[in-house]
Amino acid sequence: MTQLGMTRSDLLALPAAVDLVTAGRALSLGRSKAYELAQRGEFPVRLLRLGNAYRVPTAELLDLLSVRREDDHGHQPEVPAPAGSRLTA
């Protein structure tokens, strides 16, 4: 039997996109529930459809789980401001 859930280091080691079963495991969902939510359009992050397969962007999965990448010094990388936004100091 496969263990549900993933550690932070497991999550950070994921490639740019993962299959639906892996994304479900990260959310502590079994295979059947992950596919059920996907087919109903209720999976909690955006799904990419490639032929018959689903792919999940890892960045969106990490955002949902509030997992942030940190640099070698323990700092979170700066996120650039969206194009067209104006920041004042």
mmCIF file of C-alpha atoms in Angstrom:
data_model
loop_
_atom_site.group_PDB
_atom_site.id
_atom_site.type_symbol
_atom_site.label_atom_id
_atom_site.label_comp_id
_atom_site.label_asym_id
_atom_site.label_seq_id
_atom_site.Cartn_x
_atom_site.Cartn_y
_atom_site.Cartn_z
ATOM 1 C CA MET A 1 0.000 0.000 0.000
ATOM 2 C CA THR A 2 1.301 3.474 -0.917
ATOM 3 C CA GLN A 3 1.705 6.047 1.838
ATOM 4 C CA LEU A 4 -0.385 9.202 1.414
ATOM 5 C CA GLY A 5 1.179 12.607 1.921
ATOM 6 C CA MET A 6 4.658 13.875 1.141
ATOM 7 C CA THR A 7 7.371 15.599 3.134
ATOM 8 C CA ARG A 8 8.508 19.139 2.362
ATOM 9 C CA SER A 9 11.722 17.804 0.834
ATOM 10 C CA ASP A 10 9.700 15.346 -1.298
ATOM 11 C CA LEU A 11 7.575 18.232 -2.555
ATOM 12 C CA LEU A 12 10.563 20.442 -3.347
ATOM 13 C CA ALA A 13 12.196 17.621 -5.314
ATOM 14 C CA LEU A 14 9.253 17.279 -7.716
ATOM 15 C CA PRO A 15 9.724 18.190 -11.396
ATOM 16 C CA ALA A 16 7.922 21.161 -12.993
ATOM 17 C CA ALA A 17 4.762 19.099 -13.557
ATOM 18 C CA VAL A 18 3.607 15.837 -12.036
ATOM 19 C CA ASP A 19 1.003 13.222 -12.824
ATOM 20 C CA LEU A 20 -2.377 13.280 -11.108
ATOM 21 C CA VAL A 21 -1.569 10.396 -8.751
ATOM 22 C CA THR A 22 1.560 12.163 -7.457
ATOM 23 C CA ALA A 23 -0.342 15.425 -7.000
ATOM 24 C CA GLY A 24 -3.075 13.536 -5.181
ATOM 25 C CA ARG A 25 -0.499 11.913 -2.927
ATOM 26 C CA ALA A 26 0.917 15.368 -2.071
ATOM 27 C CA LEU A 27 -2.623 16.344 -1.008
ATOM 28 C CA SER A 28 -3.170 13.082 0.904
ATOM 29 C CA LEU A 29 -5.700 11.913 -1.667
ATOM 30 C CA GLY A 30 -5.896 8.404 -2.994
ATOM 31 C CA ARG A 31 -5.808 7.646 -6.705
ATOM 32 C CA SER A 32 -9.585 7.166 -7.023
ATOM 33 C CA LYS A 33 -10.432 10.418 -5.220
ATOM 34 C CA ALA A 34 -7.871 12.384 -7.270
ATOM 35 C CA TYR A 35 -9.366 11.108 -10.545
ATOM 36 C CA GLU A 36 -12.907 11.663 -9.291
ATOM 37 C CA LEU A 37 -12.138 15.316 -8.464
ATOM 38 C CA ALA A 38 -10.350 15.802 -11.788
ATOM 39 C CA GLN A 39 -13.251 14.375 -13.795
ATOM 40 C CA ARG A 40 -15.714 16.610 -11.932
ATOM 41 C CA GLY A 41 -13.513 19.672 -12.508
ATOM 42 C CA GLU A 42 -13.024 20.024 -8.747
ATOM 43 C CA PHE A 43 -9.322 19.249 -8.329
ATOM 44 C CA PRO A 44 -7.951 22.051 -6.122
ATOM 45 C CA VAL A 45 -5.314 23.223 -8.620
ATOM 46 C CA ARG A 46 -5.246 23.718 -12.377
ATOM 47 C CA LEU A 47 -4.884 20.540 -14.411
ATOM 48 C CA LEU A 48 -3.201 20.246 -17.784
ATOM 49 C CA ARG A 49 -4.742 17.702 -20.114
ATOM 50 C CA LEU A 50 -2.244 15.924 -22.375
ATOM 51 C CA GLY A 51 -4.133 13.386 -24.429
ATOM 52 C CA ASN A 52 -5.681 11.025 -21.889
ATOM 53 C CA ALA A 53 -3.297 12.048 -19.116
ATOM 54 C CA TYR A 54 -3.538 14.792 -16.517
ATOM 55 C CA ARG A 55 -0.517 16.840 -15.445
ATOM 56 C CA VAL A 56 -0.385 19.208 -12.479
ATOM 57 C CA PRO A 57 1.966 22.227 -12.399
ATOM 58 C CA THR A 58 4.137 21.695 -9.315
ATOM 59 C CA ALA A 59 4.381 25.447 -8.612
ATOM 60 C CA GLU A 60 0.594 25.624 -8.163
ATOM 61 C CA LEU A 61 0.646 22.562 -5.930
ATOM 62 C CA LEU A 62 3.362 24.126 -3.759
ATOM 63 C CA ASP A 63 1.382 27.383 -3.570
ATOM 64 C CA LEU A 64 -1.739 25.538 -2.428
ATOM 65 C CA LEU A 65 0.274 23.768 0.265
ATOM 66 C CA SER A 66 2.084 27.007 1.243
ATOM 67 C CA VAL A 67 5.467 25.418 0.591
ATOM 68 C CA ARG A 68 8.061 28.018 -0.327
ATOM 69 C CA ARG A 69 11.450 27.359 -1.879
ATOM 70 C CA GLU A 70 14.390 28.842 0.012
ATOM 71 C CA ASP A 71 17.910 29.642 -1.163
ATOM 72 C CA ASP A 72 21.065 28.179 0.404
ATOM 73 C CA HIS A 73 20.936 30.772 3.200
ATOM 74 C CA GLY A 74 17.359 30.027 4.246
ATOM 75 C CA HIS A 75 15.912 33.078 2.475
ATOM 76 C CA GLN A 76 12.888 32.900 0.264
ATOM 77 C CA PRO A 77 13.583 34.114 -3.278
ATOM 78 C CA GLU A 78 12.124 37.451 -4.227
ATOM 79 C CA VAL A 79 9.048 37.254 -6.377
ATOM 80 C CA PRO A 80 9.066 39.833 -9.168
ATOM 81 C CA ALA A 81 6.152 42.261 -9.278
ATOM 82 C CA PRO A 82 3.583 41.535 -11.987
ATOM 83 C CA ALA A 83 4.115 43.417 -15.235
ATOM 84 C CA GLY A 84 2.478 46.805 -15.188
ATOM 85 C CA SER A 85 2.331 47.067 -11.404
ATOM 86 C CA ARG A 86 3.811 50.038 -9.616
ATOM 87 C CA LEU A 87 5.579 49.630 -6.343
ATOM 88 C CA THR A 88 6.379 52.612 -4.192
ATOM 89 C CA ALA A 89 9.017 52.659 -1.518
#
